[in-house]
């Protein structure tokens, strides 16, 4: 009597159970193609950035949109960050009788690590996604092709100006965020204490050294550069169709955030060699 079931041989069964090696090879190939494309894109940026004419008007406009328009978000984030960090750190220091070290500890933490990284991540979410979606939509609607036909260099006008603007504006936003975070920490200290603003900042300045400020400031330039680079790359090379816009914005945020953590890890390792 026939059961109506087909018996699979061993080769067919193994092909069903075990994943094909082609998927891994395809993924690995795609990874190296992405790295190669980003490398070529980076080299083209440096070539176009030094070659005249320079788009100063567009650079100023992008700096305003990227820097000034991001200020309210990073300011609120910085204030809450300083306030919460102070409130959470107070009980632990109070157990060891070191509550007087609270301003210095929070100040060093914010300036050295927390301020730059958190601001860069907020910057990636707001600015990176915006750049990726904007350039991707221009790519999908063939506006970039139209600029090439009309004799305008779209790479210099769209990409170079945005990458330079993110590189210059993120350090400024980090400085502003650090100051606002310290003020938020001052408010947190005075929730259960009575410390003057002058004494609070005096304690912070006494403990913060040049070796804390300089590396933290330098790495923000790299954060801004890599965020702008990845966002522009994802948007400028978006696939045709409306799905490419969403994918470009999402990829810009994901890979931009990942790049921030990688560069921060490298910066910490390099800084530790000289301190």
Coordinates of C-alpha atoms in Angstrom, one line a residue:
X1 CA 0.0 0.0 0.0
X2 CA 1.4 3.4 -1.0
X3 CA 1.8 5.9 1.8
X4 CA 2.1 8.9 -0.6
X5 CA 5.3 10.1 1.2
X6 CA 8.6 10.6 -0.7
X7 CA 11.7 9.3 1.0
X8 CA 14.5 11.8 0.8
X9 CA 18.1 10.5 0.2
X10 CA 20.9 11.5 2.6
X11 CA 22.2 14.2 0.3
X12 CA 18.9 15.9 0.0
X13 CA 18.3 15.6 3.8
X14 CA 21.7 17.2 4.6
X15 CA 21.0 20.1 2.2
X16 CA 17.8 20.8 4.1
X17 CA 19.3 20.5 7.6
X18 CA 22.6 22.1 7.0
X19 CA 22.7 25.7 5.7
X20 CA 24.3 26.3 2.4
X21 CA 27.8 27.7 2.3
X22 CA 26.8 30.0 -0.5
X23 CA 25.0 32.3 2.0
X24 CA 28.1 32.7 4.1
X25 CA 30.2 33.4 1.0
X26 CA 27.6 35.9 -0.3
X27 CA 27.6 37.7 3.0
X28 CA 31.4 37.8 3.2
X29 CA 31.5 39.0 -0.4
X30 CA 29.0 41.7 0.4
X31 CA 31.0 42.8 3.5
X32 CA 34.2 43.3 1.5
X33 CA 32.4 45.1 -1.3
X34 CA 30.9 47.5 1.3
X35 CA 34.4 48.1 2.7
X36 CA 35.8 48.7 -0.7
X37 CA 33.0 51.0 -1.7
X38 CA 33.4 53.0 1.5
X39 CA 37.2 53.3 1.0
X40 CA 36.7 54.6 -2.6
X41 CA 34.1 57.0 -1.3
X42 CA 36.5 58.3 1.4
X43 CA 39.3 58.8 -1.1
X44 CA 37.0 60.6 -3.4
X45 CA 35.9 62.9 -0.5
X46 CA 39.5 63.9 0.2
X47 CA 40.1 64.5 -3.5
X48 CA 37.0 66.7 -3.9
X49 CA 37.5 68.5 -0.6
X50 CA 40.8 70.1 -1.6
X51 CA 39.9 70.8 -5.2
X52 CA 38.3 74.2 -6.0
X53 CA 35.7 75.6 -6.4
X54 CA 34.6 75.5 -2.8
X55 CA 30.9 75.5 -1.7
X56 CA 31.2 77.9 1.2
X57 CA 27.5 79.0 1.1
X58 CA 26.3 75.4 1.2
X59 CA 28.8 74.6 3.9
X60 CA 27.5 77.5 6.0
X61 CA 23.9 76.4 5.4
X62 CA 24.6 72.8 6.4
X63 CA 26.5 73.9 9.5
X64 CA 23.5 75.9 10.6
X65 CA 21.1 73.0 9.9
X66 CA 23.3 70.4 11.5
X67 CA 24.7 72.4 14.4
X68 CA 22.1 75.0 15.4
X69 CA 19.1 72.8 14.7
X70 CA 20.5 70.0 16.8
X71 CA 21.2 72.2 19.8
X72 CA 17.8 71.9 21.6
X73 CA 18.0 68.1 21.6
X74 CA 21.6 67.8 22.8
X75 CA 21.0 70.5 25.4
X76 CA 18.0 68.7 26.9
X77 CA 19.9 65.3 26.7
X78 CA 23.0 66.8 28.4
X79 CA 21.0 68.4 31.2
X80 CA 19.2 65.1 32.0
X81 CA 22.4 63.1 31.7
X82 CA 24.2 65.3 34.3
X83 CA 21.3 65.3 36.6
X84 CA 20.6 61.6 36.5
X85 CA 24.3 60.7 36.8
X86 CA 24.6 62.8 39.9
X87 CA 21.5 61.4 41.6
X88 CA 22.5 57.8 40.9
X89 CA 26.1 58.3 42.0
X90 CA 25.3 60.1 45.3
X91 CA 24.2 57.0 47.3
X92 CA 27.3 55.0 46.4
X93 CA 29.7 57.7 47.4
X94 CA 27.7 58.4 50.5
X95 CA 28.3 54.8 51.7
X96 CA 32.1 55.4 51.7
X97 CA 31.9 58.9 53.1
X98 CA 33.1 60.4 49.8
X99 CA 30.1 62.5 48.9
X100 CA 32.3 65.6 48.6
X101 CA 34.0 63.9 45.6
X102 CA 30.7 63.9 43.7
X103 CA 31.2 67.1 41.6
X104 CA 34.7 66.0 40.6
X105 CA 33.8 62.5 39.7
X106 CA 30.8 63.5 37.6
X107 CA 32.7 66.2 35.9
X108 CA 35.6 63.9 34.9
X109 CA 33.2 61.2 33.7
X110 CA 31.2 63.6 31.6
X111 CA 34.1 65.4 30.0
X112 CA 36.2 62.4 29.4
X113 CA 33.8 59.8 28.1
X114 CA 30.0 60.2 28.7
X115 CA 29.5 63.6 27.1
X116 CA 31.3 62.9 23.7
X117 CA 29.8 59.4 23.2
X118 CA 26.2 60.2 24.2
X119 CA 26.2 63.4 22.1
X120 CA 27.7 61.5 19.2
X121 CA 25.0 58.9 19.4
X122 CA 22.2 61.5 19.6
X123 CA 23.9 63.3 16.7
X124 CA 23.9 60.0 14.7
X125 CA 20.2 59.4 15.3
X126 CA 19.1 62.9 14.3
X127 CA 21.6 64.2 11.8
X128 CA 22.8 60.8 10.4
X129 CA 19.4 59.6 9.6
X130 CA 18.4 62.9 8.1
X131 CA 21.4 63.0 5.8
X132 CA 20.9 59.4 4.7
X133 CA 17.2 59.9 4.0
X134 CA 17.7 63.2 2.2
X135 CA 20.4 62.0 -0.2
X136 CA 18.6 58.7 -0.8
X137 CA 15.4 60.5 -1.7
X138 CA 17.5 62.7 -4.1
X139 CA 19.0 59.6 -5.6
X140 CA 15.6 57.9 -6.0
X141 CA 14.0 60.9 -7.6
X142 CA 17.1 61.3 -9.9
X143 CA 17.9 64.8 -8.7
X144 CA 21.6 63.8 -8.4
X145 CA 21.6 62.7 -12.0
X146 CA 19.9 66.0 -13.0
X147 CA 22.7 68.0 -11.2
X148 CA 25.3 66.1 -13.1
X149 CA 23.6 66.8 -16.4
X150 CA 23.4 70.5 -15.6
X151 CA 27.1 70.7 -14.9
X152 CA 27.1 70.8 -11.1
X153 CA 29.4 68.4 -9.2
X154 CA 26.8 66.7 -6.9
X155 CA 29.5 65.0 -4.8
X156 CA 31.2 68.3 -3.9
X157 CA 27.9 70.1 -3.3
X158 CA 26.0 67.4 -1.4
X159 CA 28.6 65.1 0.2
X160 CA 31.7 67.2 0.9
X161 CA 29.7 70.1 2.5
X162 CA 27.8 67.7 4.8
X163 CA 30.8 65.7 5.9
X164 CA 32.8 68.9 6.7
X165 CA 29.8 70.3 8.5
X166 CA 29.4 67.3 10.7
X167 CA 33.1 67.2 11.4
X168 CA 33.1 70.8 12.6
X169 CA 29.7 71.0 14.4
X170 CA 29.9 67.8 16.6
X171 CA 32.9 69.1 18.7
X172 CA 31.0 72.4 19.3
X173 CA 27.9 70.5 20.3
X174 CA 29.9 68.3 22.7
X175 CA 31.4 71.3 24.4
X176 CA 28.0 72.8 24.9
X177 CA 26.6 69.5 26.1
X178 CA 29.4 69.1 28.6
X179 CA 28.7 72.6 30.1
X180 CA 25.0 72.0 30.3
X181 CA 25.6 68.5 31.8
X182 CA 27.7 70.0 34.5
X183 CA 25.0 72.5 35.3
X184 CA 22.5 69.6 35.5
X185 CA 25.0 67.9 37.9
X186 CA 25.1 71.1 40.0
X187 CA 21.3 71.0 40.2
X188 CA 21.5 67.3 41.2
X189 CA 24.1 68.0 44.0
X190 CA 21.8 70.7 45.4
X191 CA 18.8 68.5 45.6
X192 CA 20.2 67.1 48.9
X193 CA 22.9 69.6 49.6
X194 CA 23.9 73.2 49.5
X195 CA 26.9 73.9 47.2
X196 CA 27.4 77.2 45.4
X197 CA 27.8 77.3 41.7
X198 CA 31.3 78.8 42.1
X199 CA 32.4 76.0 44.5
X200 CA 31.0 73.3 42.3
X201 CA 32.8 74.3 39.2
X202 CA 36.0 75.0 41.2
X203 CA 36.0 71.4 42.4
X204 CA 35.5 70.2 38.8
X205 CA 38.2 72.4 37.4
X206 CA 40.7 71.2 40.1
X207 CA 40.2 67.5 39.1
X208 CA 39.9 67.9 35.3
X209 CA 43.3 68.1 33.6
X210 CA 44.5 68.8 30.1
X211 CA 44.9 65.0 29.5
X212 CA 41.2 64.7 30.1
X213 CA 40.0 67.5 27.8
X214 CA 42.3 67.2 24.8
X215 CA 41.7 63.6 23.9
X216 CA 38.0 63.9 24.4
X217 CA 37.9 66.9 22.1
X218 CA 40.0 65.4 19.4
X219 CA 38.0 62.2 19.1
X220 CA 34.8 64.2 18.6
X221 CA 36.2 65.4 15.2
X222 CA 36.7 61.8 14.2
X223 CA 33.2 61.0 15.5
X224 CA 31.7 63.8 13.4
X225 CA 33.7 62.8 10.3
X226 CA 32.8 59.1 10.4
X227 CA 29.1 59.9 11.1
X228 CA 28.9 62.2 8.1
X229 CA 30.9 59.9 5.9
X230 CA 28.7 56.8 6.6
X231 CA 25.5 58.8 6.3
X232 CA 26.5 60.3 3.0
X233 CA 27.7 57.0 1.6
X234 CA 24.5 55.2 2.5
X235 CA 22.3 58.0 1.0
X236 CA 24.4 58.7 -2.1
X237 CA 24.5 55.0 -3.0
X238 CA 20.9 54.1 -2.1
X239 CA 19.1 51.6 -4.2
X240 CA 16.4 52.7 -6.6
X241 CA 12.9 52.7 -5.1
X242 CA 11.2 54.1 -2.0
X243 CA 12.5 51.3 0.1
X244 CA 16.1 52.6 -0.5
X245 CA 15.2 55.8 1.4
X246 CA 14.3 53.9 4.6
X247 CA 17.2 51.5 4.3
X248 CA 19.6 54.3 3.9
X249 CA 18.4 56.2 6.9
X250 CA 18.3 53.0 9.0
X251 CA 21.8 51.9 7.9
X252 CA 23.2 55.4 8.5
X253 CA 22.1 55.2 12.2
X254 CA 23.1 51.6 12.8
X255 CA 26.5 51.7 11.2
X256 CA 27.2 55.3 12.4
X257 CA 26.5 54.3 16.0
X258 CA 28.7 51.2 15.6
X259 CA 31.5 53.3 14.2
X260 CA 31.3 55.7 17.2
X261 CA 31.9 52.9 19.6
X262 CA 34.7 51.4 17.5
X263 CA 36.5 54.8 17.3
X264 CA 35.9 55.4 21.0
X265 CA 37.5 52.1 21.8
X266 CA 40.5 52.9 19.6
X267 CA 40.8 56.4 21.2
X268 CA 40.7 55.0 24.7
X269 CA 43.5 52.5 23.9
X270 CA 45.7 55.2 22.3
X271 CA 45.1 57.6 25.2
X272 CA 46.0 55.0 27.7
X273 CA 49.4 54.6 26.1
X274 CA 50.3 58.3 26.9
X275 CA 48.7 58.7 30.3

